[in-house]
Each structure stands twice: as C-alpha cells, then as structure tokens.
mmCIF file of C-alpha atoms in Angstrom:
data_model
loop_
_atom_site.group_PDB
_atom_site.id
_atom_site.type_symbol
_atom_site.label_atom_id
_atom_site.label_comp_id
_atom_site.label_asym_id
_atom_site.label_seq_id
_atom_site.Cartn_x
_atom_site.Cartn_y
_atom_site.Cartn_z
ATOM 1 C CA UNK A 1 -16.405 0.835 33.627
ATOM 2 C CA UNK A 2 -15.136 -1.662 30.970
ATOM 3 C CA UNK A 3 -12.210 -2.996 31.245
ATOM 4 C CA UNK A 4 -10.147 -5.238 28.451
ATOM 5 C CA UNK A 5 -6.932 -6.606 28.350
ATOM 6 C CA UNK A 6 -4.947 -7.866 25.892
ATOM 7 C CA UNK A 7 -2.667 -10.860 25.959
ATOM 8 C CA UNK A 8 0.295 -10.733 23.471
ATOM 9 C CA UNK A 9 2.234 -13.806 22.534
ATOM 10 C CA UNK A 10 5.121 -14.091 19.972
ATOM 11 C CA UNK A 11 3.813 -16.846 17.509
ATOM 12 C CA UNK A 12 4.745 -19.989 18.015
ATOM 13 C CA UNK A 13 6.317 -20.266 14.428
ATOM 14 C CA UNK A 14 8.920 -17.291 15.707
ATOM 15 C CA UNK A 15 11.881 -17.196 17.429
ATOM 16 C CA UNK A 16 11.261 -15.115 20.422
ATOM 17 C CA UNK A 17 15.265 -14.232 21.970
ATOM 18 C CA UNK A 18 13.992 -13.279 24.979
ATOM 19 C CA UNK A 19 11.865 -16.117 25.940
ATOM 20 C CA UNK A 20 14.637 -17.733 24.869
ATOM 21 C CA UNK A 21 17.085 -15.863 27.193
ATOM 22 C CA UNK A 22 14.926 -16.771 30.218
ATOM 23 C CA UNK A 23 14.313 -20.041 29.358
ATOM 24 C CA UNK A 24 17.995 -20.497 29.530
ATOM 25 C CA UNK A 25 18.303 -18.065 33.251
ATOM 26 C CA UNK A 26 15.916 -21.009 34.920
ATOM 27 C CA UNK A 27 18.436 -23.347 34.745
ATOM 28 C CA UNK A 28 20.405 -21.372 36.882
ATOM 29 C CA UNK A 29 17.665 -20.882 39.037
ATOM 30 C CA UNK A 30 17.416 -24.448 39.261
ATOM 31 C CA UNK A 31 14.592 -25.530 37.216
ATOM 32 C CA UNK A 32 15.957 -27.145 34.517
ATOM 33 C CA UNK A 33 13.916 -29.048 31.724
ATOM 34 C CA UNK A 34 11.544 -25.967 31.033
ATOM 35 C CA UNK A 35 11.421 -26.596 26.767
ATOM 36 C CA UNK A 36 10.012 -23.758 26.033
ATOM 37 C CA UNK A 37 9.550 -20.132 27.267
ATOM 38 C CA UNK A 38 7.651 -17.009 25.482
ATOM 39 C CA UNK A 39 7.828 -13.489 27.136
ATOM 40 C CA UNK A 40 4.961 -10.862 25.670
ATOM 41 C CA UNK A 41 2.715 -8.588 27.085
ATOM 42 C CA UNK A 42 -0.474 -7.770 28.250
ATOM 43 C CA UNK A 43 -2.214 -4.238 27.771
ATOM 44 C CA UNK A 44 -4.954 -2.862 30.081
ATOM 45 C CA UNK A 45 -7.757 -0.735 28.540
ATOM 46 C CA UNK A 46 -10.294 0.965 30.889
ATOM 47 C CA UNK A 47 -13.271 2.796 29.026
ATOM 48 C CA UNK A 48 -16.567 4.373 30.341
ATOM 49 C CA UNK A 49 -18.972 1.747 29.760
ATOM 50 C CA UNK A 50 -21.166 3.746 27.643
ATOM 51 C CA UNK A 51 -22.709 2.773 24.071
ATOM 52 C CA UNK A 52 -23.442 -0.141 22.108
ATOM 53 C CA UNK A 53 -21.904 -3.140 23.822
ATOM 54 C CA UNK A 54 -21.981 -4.924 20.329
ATOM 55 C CA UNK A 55 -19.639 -2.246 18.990
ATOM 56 C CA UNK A 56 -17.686 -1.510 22.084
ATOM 57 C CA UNK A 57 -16.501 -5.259 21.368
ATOM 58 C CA UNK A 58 -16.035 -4.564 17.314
ATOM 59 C CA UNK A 59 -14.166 -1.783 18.197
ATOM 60 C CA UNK A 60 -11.840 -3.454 20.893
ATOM 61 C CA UNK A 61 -11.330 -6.088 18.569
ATOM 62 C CA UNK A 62 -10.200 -3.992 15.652
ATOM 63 C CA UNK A 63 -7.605 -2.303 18.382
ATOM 64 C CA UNK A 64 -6.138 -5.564 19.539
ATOM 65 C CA UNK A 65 -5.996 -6.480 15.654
ATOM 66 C CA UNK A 66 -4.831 -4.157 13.840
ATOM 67 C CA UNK A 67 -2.686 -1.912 16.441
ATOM 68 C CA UNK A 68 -1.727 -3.657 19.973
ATOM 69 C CA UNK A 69 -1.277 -6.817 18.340
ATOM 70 C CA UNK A 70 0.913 -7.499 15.101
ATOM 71 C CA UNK A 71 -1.223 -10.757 13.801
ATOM 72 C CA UNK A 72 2.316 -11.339 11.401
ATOM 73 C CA UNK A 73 4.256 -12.581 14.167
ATOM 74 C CA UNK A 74 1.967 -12.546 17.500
ATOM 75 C CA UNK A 75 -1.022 -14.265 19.080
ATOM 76 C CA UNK A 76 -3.325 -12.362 21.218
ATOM 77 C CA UNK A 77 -6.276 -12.433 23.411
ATOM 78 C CA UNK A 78 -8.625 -9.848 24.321
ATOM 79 C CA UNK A 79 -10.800 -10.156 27.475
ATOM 80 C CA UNK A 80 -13.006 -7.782 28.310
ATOM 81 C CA UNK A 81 -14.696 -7.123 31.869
ATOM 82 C CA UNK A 82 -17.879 -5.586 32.674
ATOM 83 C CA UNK A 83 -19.627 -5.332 28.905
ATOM 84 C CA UNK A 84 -23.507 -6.192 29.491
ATOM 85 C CA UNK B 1 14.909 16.113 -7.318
ATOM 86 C CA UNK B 2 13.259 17.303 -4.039
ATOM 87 C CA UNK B 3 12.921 14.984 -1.120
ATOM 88 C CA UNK B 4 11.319 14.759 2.067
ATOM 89 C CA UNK B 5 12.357 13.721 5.209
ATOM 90 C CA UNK B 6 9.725 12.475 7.812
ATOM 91 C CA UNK B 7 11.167 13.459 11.621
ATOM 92 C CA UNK B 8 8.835 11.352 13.911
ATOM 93 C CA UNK B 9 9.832 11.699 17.990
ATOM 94 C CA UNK B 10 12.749 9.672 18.183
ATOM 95 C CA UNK B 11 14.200 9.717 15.044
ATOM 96 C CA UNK B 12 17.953 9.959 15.004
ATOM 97 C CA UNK B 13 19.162 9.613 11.418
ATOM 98 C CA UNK B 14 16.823 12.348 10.141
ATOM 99 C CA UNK B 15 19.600 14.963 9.954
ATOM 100 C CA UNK B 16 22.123 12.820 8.540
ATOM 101 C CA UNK B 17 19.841 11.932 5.241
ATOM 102 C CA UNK B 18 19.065 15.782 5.467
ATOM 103 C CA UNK B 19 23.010 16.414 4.836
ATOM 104 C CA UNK B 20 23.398 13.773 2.581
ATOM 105 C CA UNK B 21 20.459 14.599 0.411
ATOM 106 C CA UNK B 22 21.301 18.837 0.376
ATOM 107 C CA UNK B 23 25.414 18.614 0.761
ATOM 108 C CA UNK B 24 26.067 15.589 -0.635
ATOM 109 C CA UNK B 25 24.124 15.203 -3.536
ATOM 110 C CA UNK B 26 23.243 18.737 -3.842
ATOM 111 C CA UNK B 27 19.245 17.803 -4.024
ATOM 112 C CA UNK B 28 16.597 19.952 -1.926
ATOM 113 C CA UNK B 29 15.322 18.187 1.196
ATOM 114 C CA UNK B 30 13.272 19.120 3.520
ATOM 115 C CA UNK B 31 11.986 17.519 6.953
ATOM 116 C CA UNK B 32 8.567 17.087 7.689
ATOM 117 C CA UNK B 33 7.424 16.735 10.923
ATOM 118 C CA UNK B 34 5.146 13.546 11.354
ATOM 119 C CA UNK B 35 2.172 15.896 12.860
ATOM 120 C CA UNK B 36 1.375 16.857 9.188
ATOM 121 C CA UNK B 37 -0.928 15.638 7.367
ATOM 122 C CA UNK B 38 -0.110 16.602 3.815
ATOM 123 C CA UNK B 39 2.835 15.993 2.508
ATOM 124 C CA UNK B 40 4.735 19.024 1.210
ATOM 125 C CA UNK B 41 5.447 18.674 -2.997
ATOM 126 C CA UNK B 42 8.317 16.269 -2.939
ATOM 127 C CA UNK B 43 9.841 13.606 -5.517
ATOM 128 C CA UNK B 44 10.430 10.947 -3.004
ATOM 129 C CA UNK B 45 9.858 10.589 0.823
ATOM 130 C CA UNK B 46 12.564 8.991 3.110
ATOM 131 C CA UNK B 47 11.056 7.008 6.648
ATOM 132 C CA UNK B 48 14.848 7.915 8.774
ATOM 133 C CA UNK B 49 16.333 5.504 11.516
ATOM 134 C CA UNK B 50 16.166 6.372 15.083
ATOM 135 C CA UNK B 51 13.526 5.067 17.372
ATOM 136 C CA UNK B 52 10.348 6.628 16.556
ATOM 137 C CA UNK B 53 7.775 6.950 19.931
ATOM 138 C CA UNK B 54 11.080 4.690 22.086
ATOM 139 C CA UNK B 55 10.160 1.751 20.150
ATOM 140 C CA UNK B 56 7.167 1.148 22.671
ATOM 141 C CA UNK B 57 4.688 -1.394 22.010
ATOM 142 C CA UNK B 58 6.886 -2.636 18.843
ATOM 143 C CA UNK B 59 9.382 -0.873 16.817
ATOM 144 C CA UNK B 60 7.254 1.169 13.847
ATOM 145 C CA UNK B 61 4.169 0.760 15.592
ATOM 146 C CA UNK B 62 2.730 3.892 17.245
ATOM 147 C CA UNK B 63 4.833 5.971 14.008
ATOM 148 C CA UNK B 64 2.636 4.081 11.905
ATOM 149 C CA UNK B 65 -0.562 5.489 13.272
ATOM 150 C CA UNK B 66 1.419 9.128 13.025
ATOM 151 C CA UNK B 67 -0.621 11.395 10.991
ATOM 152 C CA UNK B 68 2.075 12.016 8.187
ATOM 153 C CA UNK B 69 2.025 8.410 7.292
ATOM 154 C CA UNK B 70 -1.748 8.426 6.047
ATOM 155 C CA UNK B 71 -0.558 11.036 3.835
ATOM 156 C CA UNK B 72 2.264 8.757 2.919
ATOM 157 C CA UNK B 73 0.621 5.795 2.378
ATOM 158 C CA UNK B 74 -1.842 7.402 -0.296
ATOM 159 C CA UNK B 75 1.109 8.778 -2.038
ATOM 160 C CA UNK B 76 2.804 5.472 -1.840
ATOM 161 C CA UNK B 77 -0.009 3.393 -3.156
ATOM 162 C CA UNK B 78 -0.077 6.434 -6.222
ATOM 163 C CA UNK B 79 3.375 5.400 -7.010
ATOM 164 C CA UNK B 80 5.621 8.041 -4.799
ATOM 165 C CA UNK B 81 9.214 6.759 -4.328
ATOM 166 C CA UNK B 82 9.126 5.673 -0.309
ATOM 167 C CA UNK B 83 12.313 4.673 1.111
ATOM 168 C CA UNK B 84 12.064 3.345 4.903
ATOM 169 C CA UNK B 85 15.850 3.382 6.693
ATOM 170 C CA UNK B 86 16.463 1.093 9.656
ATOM 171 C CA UNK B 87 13.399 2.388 11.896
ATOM 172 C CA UNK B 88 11.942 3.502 8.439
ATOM 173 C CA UNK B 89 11.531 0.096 7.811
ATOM 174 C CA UNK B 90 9.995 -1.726 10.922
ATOM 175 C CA UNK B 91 7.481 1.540 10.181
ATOM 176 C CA UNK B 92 6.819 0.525 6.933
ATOM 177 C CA UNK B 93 5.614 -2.686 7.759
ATOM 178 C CA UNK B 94 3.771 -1.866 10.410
ATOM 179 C CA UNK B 95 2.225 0.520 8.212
ATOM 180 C CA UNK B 96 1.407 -2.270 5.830
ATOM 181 C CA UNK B 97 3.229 -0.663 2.876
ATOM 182 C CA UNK B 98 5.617 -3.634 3.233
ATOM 183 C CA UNK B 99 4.979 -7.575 4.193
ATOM 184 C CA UNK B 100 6.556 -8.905 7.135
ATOM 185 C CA UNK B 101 7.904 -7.916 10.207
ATOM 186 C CA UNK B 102 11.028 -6.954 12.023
ATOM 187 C CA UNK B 103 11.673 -9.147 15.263
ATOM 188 C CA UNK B 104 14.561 -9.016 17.712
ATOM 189 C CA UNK B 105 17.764 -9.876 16.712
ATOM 190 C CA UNK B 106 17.960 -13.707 17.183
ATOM 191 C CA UNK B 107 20.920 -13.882 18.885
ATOM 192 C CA UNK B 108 19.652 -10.918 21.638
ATOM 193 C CA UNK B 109 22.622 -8.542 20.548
ATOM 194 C CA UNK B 110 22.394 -4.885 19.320
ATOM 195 C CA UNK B 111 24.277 -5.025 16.174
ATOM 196 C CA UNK B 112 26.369 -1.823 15.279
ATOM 197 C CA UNK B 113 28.786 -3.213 12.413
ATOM 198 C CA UNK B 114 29.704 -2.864 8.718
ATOM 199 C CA UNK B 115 27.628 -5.129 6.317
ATOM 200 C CA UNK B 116 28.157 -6.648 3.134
ATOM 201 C CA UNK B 117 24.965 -6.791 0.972
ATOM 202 C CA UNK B 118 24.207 -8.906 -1.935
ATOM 203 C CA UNK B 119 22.306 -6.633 -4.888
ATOM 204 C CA UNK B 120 19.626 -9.613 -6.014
ATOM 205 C CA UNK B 121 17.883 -7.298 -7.977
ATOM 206 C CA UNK B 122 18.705 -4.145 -9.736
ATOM 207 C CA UNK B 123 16.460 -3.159 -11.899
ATOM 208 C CA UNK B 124 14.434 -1.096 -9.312
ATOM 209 C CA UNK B 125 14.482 2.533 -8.844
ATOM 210 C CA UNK B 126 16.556 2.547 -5.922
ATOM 211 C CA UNK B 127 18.830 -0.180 -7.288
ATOM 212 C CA UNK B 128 19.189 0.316 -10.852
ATOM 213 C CA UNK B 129 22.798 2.357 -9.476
ATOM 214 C CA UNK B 130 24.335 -0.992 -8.818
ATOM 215 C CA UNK B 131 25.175 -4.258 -10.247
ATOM 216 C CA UNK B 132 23.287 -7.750 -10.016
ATOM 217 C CA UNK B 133 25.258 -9.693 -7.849
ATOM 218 C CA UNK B 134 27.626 -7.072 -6.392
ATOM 219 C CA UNK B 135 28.590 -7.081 -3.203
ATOM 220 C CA UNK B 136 28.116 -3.272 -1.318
ATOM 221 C CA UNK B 137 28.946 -2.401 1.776
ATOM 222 C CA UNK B 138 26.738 -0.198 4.342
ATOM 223 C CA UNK B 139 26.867 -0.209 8.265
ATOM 224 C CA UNK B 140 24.006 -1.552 10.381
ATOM 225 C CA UNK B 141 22.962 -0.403 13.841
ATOM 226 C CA UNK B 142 19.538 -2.134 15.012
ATOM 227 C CA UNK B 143 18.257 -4.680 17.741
ATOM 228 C CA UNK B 144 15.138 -5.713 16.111
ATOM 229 C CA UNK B 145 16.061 -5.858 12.406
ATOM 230 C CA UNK B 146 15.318 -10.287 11.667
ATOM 231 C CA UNK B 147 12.951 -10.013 8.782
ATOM 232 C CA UNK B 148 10.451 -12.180 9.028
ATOM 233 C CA UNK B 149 7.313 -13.233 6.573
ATOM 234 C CA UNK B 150 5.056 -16.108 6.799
ATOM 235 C CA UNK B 151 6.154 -18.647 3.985
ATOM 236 C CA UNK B 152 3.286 -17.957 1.366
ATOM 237 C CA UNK B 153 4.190 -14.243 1.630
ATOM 238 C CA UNK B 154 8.207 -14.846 1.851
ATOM 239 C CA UNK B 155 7.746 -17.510 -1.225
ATOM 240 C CA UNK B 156 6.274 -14.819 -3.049
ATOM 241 C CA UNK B 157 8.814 -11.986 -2.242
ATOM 242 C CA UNK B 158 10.967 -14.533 -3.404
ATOM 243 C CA UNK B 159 9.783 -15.301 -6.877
ATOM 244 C CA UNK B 160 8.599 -12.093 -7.773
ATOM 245 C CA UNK B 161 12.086 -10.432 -7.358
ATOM 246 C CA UNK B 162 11.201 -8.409 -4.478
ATOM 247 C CA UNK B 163 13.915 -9.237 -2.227
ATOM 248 C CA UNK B 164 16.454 -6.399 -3.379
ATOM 249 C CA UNK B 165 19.682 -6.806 -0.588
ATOM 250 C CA UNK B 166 20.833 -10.065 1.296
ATOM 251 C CA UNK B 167 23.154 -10.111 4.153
ATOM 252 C CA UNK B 168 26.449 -11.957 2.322
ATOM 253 C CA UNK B 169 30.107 -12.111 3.066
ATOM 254 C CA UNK B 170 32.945 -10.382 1.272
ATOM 255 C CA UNK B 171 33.132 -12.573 -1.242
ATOM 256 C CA UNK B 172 29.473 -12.057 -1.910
ATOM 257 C CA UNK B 173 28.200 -15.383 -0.831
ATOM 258 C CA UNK B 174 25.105 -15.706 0.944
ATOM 259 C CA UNK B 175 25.979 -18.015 4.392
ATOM 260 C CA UNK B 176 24.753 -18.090 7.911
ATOM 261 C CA UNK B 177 27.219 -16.780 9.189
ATOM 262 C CA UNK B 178 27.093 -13.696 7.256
ATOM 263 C CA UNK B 179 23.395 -13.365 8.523
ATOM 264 C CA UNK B 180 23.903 -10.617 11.359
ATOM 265 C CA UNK B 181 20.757 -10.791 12.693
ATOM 266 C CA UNK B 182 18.725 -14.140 12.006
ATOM 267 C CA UNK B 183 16.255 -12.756 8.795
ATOM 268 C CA UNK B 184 14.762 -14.993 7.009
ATOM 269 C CA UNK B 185 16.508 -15.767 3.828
ATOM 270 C CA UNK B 186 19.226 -13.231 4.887
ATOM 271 C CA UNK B 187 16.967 -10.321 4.164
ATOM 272 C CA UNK B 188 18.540 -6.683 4.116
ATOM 273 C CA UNK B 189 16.078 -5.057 1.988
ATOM 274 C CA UNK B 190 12.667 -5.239 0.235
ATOM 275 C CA UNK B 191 10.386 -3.684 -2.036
ATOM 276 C CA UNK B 192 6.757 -3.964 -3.318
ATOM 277 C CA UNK B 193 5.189 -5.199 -5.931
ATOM 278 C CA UNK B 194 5.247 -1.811 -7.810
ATOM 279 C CA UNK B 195 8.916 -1.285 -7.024
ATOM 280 C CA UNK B 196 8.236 2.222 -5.599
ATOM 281 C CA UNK B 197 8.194 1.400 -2.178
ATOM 282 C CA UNK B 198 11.726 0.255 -0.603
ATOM 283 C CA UNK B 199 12.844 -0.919 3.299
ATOM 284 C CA UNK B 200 15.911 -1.746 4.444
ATOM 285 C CA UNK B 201 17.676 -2.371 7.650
ATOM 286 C CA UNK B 202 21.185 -1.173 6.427
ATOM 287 C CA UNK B 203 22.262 2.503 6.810
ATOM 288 C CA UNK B 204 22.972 3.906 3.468
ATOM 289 C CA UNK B 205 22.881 7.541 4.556
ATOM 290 C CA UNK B 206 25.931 6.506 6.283
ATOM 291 C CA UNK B 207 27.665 4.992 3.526
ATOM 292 C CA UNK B 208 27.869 8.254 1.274
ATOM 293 C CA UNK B 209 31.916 9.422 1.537
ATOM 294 C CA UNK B 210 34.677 7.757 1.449
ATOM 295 C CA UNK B 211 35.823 9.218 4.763
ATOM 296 C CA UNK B 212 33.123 6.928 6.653
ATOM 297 C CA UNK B 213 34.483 3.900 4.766
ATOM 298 C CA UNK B 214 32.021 3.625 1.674
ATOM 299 C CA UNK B 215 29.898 5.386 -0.834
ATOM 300 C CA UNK B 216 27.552 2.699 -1.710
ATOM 301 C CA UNK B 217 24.922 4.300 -0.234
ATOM 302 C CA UNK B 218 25.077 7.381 -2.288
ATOM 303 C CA UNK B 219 24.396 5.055 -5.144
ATOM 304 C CA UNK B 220 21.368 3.711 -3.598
ATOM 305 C CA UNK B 221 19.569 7.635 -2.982
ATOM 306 C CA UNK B 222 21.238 8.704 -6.791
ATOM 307 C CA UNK B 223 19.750 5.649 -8.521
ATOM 308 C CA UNK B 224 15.929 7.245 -7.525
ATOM 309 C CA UNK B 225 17.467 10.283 -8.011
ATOM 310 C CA UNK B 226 18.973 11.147 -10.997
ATOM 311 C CA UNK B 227 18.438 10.730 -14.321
ATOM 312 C CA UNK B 228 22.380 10.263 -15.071
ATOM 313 C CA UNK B 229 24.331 7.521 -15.023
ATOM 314 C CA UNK B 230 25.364 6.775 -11.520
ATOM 315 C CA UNK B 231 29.438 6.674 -12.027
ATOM 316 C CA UNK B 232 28.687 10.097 -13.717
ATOM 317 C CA UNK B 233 27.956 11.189 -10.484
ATOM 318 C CA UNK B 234 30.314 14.077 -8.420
ATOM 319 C CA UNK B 235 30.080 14.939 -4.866
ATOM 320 C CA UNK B 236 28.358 18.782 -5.349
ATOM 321 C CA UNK B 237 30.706 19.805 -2.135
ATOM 322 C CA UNK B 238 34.505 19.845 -2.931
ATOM 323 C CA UNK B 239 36.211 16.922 -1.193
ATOM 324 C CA UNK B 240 35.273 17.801 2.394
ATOM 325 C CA UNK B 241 33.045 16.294 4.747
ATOM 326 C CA UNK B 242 31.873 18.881 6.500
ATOM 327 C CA UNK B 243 30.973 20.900 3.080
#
C-alpha cells in the first residue's frame, strides 16, 4: 500500500483570513506575539502499490498539481510512503 | 438566441438565469446537467452561482473536473460566449478558462449586499449594453469572491483591457472602501483575451426587474444576446414578475 499526502499552504504572497482569524484567537489564549499564522490542509491518498513506481510518482504529482493544489495561490507538498 | 444553463450539484442560481433567460428576455434556455459531455446546440453557455460539489476542496474545483466542462472548455477556446456567475466564476478559473483565483473574503464575512460596479470596458460582448464609466448596480452574495492574480498576470489583465467591472461607490469612484471583499484592484469581473469568455462575482440574474431593485443585469445577458440596441429592449412578459 502507498500512501501520499499532501500538504496545502495558502502562499505566502496571500492573505489567508483564517490564519488570520486564529492568529488573532491565540492572544486570547494567551500566547501573544505569534506574527504569523496559515491554516490549509492536508489530503491522504492510499493506493494499491502496484505499477511503475516512476509513474505512480508522475502521476501523484500531476494530482497534487493540477487538482488538490491550486499552484495560483497555494504551496504544497506531496509525501509519499511505501513507493520502492 | 438559445442558451444553456450548466446545473452542477449545488448550484442554486441555475433556475433563476433559467427564468430570466425564457420569461424575461423571452430567449430559449435550457439546463444541462454537468454529467454530459456534449453540449446541447446553444449560442452561449452560462456557469450559475450556488455551490457546486459544497465548495469542498476549493470553491470551482471538483465542478471543474465535471464532465460538461471539457465540453465547455473546447467550445470556449472555439470562441462560444461563456459567462461564469458567482460560483460560475471561481469554476472558471479553476478550469483555467480564466487567470486568477477567488480567495476568502479578506475580512472573513459572507457578503450578501447590493454593489455598485464600475463598466472599465465596454466594448465586449457582454458589455457593449452599457456605458464606459457607468456606474451599475447588481447584488453580491459570496464568501470567497477576492480576486486574486499574481502581478505579471494582473499587470496584463490590466493593460490589455480585460478587467471589465470594478467594485466602486455610488458616485462611481473606485476606493477601498467600496472594495466588498479585498480583490485585487477592486475586481468584479473579467474576461479573456478573446473577449468570449466572461466571470464575475456579481449577480446579474438578479438584477433583471425593477421589482428586485435594478435591471442592469438584463443589460449584461441582452448585450451577448441581441442584435438590437439594448434601450430597444422590452420585457417579453407584461409588467409582472411572476410572468
């Protein structure tokens, strides 16, 4: 089994609002100071580990690209677990 | 003129541009669910509001992969009339048929209000019914509707005239505070390089009597859609609303 995840950040050149928001709630919480805060998301793939390794990693690339992550206004990282 | 309207899961302003297109203007419309994959013969296409697929992942994102919008974006890039509403929009660029991208509101808020827009360029099919510099008005309802571009692309929008609508105040001025929603440049509206293929955040299929407050939106679907003059044009229903 293969497993990749993606990590999905708002670029650092955009506002991100909700970061924002949060950044804001940990002063209440009591830590203030905290300059900057950016909420995204990370996506979990599993896939039979099966086939070409080479384009098991093209093809998780193009995914994370082109469709999980919008390269316009996020940054992203794709990790993948258990490709030979 | 016959138009169709894309209904995607989620789509909520689908049957208003239905009415408006049929009872208001008197066109034939009809909706086309986004399972297609050939579009029906139409004159123009219209990408409704609403929030296609719960706006998961990002607003636009998993309509953009629908089926119908392969079919849309080869009629697009062979010069079909595409006009993305709201939702319509976000799709759009997602789909790549438009630069940019729609973020969240700066300012956190859901923002269901009247808007003044600034025409900034006219001579477009879906603009050509107004006049450069006029100030229309058309209601908004979105969370993630800040228009953003990286500056190369914005600079470009910019001096090629592709920047149709800005956010402006009554008296037509462009300001901050006017800006609803934090978009760059005050962006409402775009279009592409060919013209052909228009996005904007504003609802004009709720702008189209004078019972909801304006008919500036009316002008925007008869400029694409009739050969006439604009002013010429008459409601095709006689004076009420609900035809």
């Amino acid at each position: 089994m293969i497993r990749a995840r993606v990590s999905i950040l708002p670029k650092r050149t955009v506002f991100d609002p909700q970061g924002e928001a949060v950044r804001h709630a940990l002063g209440h919480f009591g830590l203030s100071g905290v300059e900057r805060v950016r909420v995204g998301k990370e996506i979990e793939l599993e896939i039979p580990g099966e086939g070409d390794p080479a384009e098991i990693r093209s093809r998780l690339e193009t995914i994370a690209r082109d469709f999980l992550a919008n390269p316009v206004v996020e940054e992203y990282e794709l990790h993948i677990e258990g490709l030979p | 003129m016959r138009w169709g309207v894309v209904v995607f899961p989620g789509s909520n302003c689908d049957r208003d541009c239905l009415f408006v297109l049929r009872r208001v203007l008197g066109h034939e419309a009809v909706a086309i669910w986004h399972e297609e994959r050939i579009l029906p013969p139409v004159d123009a296409v219209v990408l409704p509001g609403g929030f296609s697929y719960g706006d998961y992942l990002r607003s636009g994102a998993i309509a953009a992969l629908s089926p119908i919008m392969a079919a849309v974006g080869r009629a697009a890039r062979s010069g079909l009339p595409v006009l993305g509403i709201c939702n319509g929009f976000q799709i759009l660029c997602e789909a790549r048929l438009l630069p940019g991208a729609l973020l969240p509101n700066a300012d956190g808020l859901f923002h269901c209000q009247p808007a003044t827009l600034r025409v900034e360029n006219n001579r477009t099919l879906f603009t050509r019914g107004f006049s450069l510099g006029e100030a229309v008005r058309m209601p908004i309802a979105h969370g993630q509707g800040c228009y953003y571009a990286d500056p190369a692309t914005f600079d470009r929008l910019e001096r090629s005239g592709l920047i149709l609508l800005r956010y402006c105040n009554a008296r037509g001025e462009v300001t901050g505070e006017a800006n609803p929603n934090g978009s760059l440049g005050n962006v409402a509206g775009i279009s592409n390089e060919e013209g052909n293929v228009i996005g904007l955040m504003p609802h004009p299929e709720r702008a189209c009597e004078a019972l909801l407050g304006s008919t500036d939106g009316l002008r925007l679907f008869l400029s694409a859609g009739s050969k006439e003059p604009v002013e010429e044009f008459r409601p095709s229903y006689a004076g009420s609303a609900l035809g």
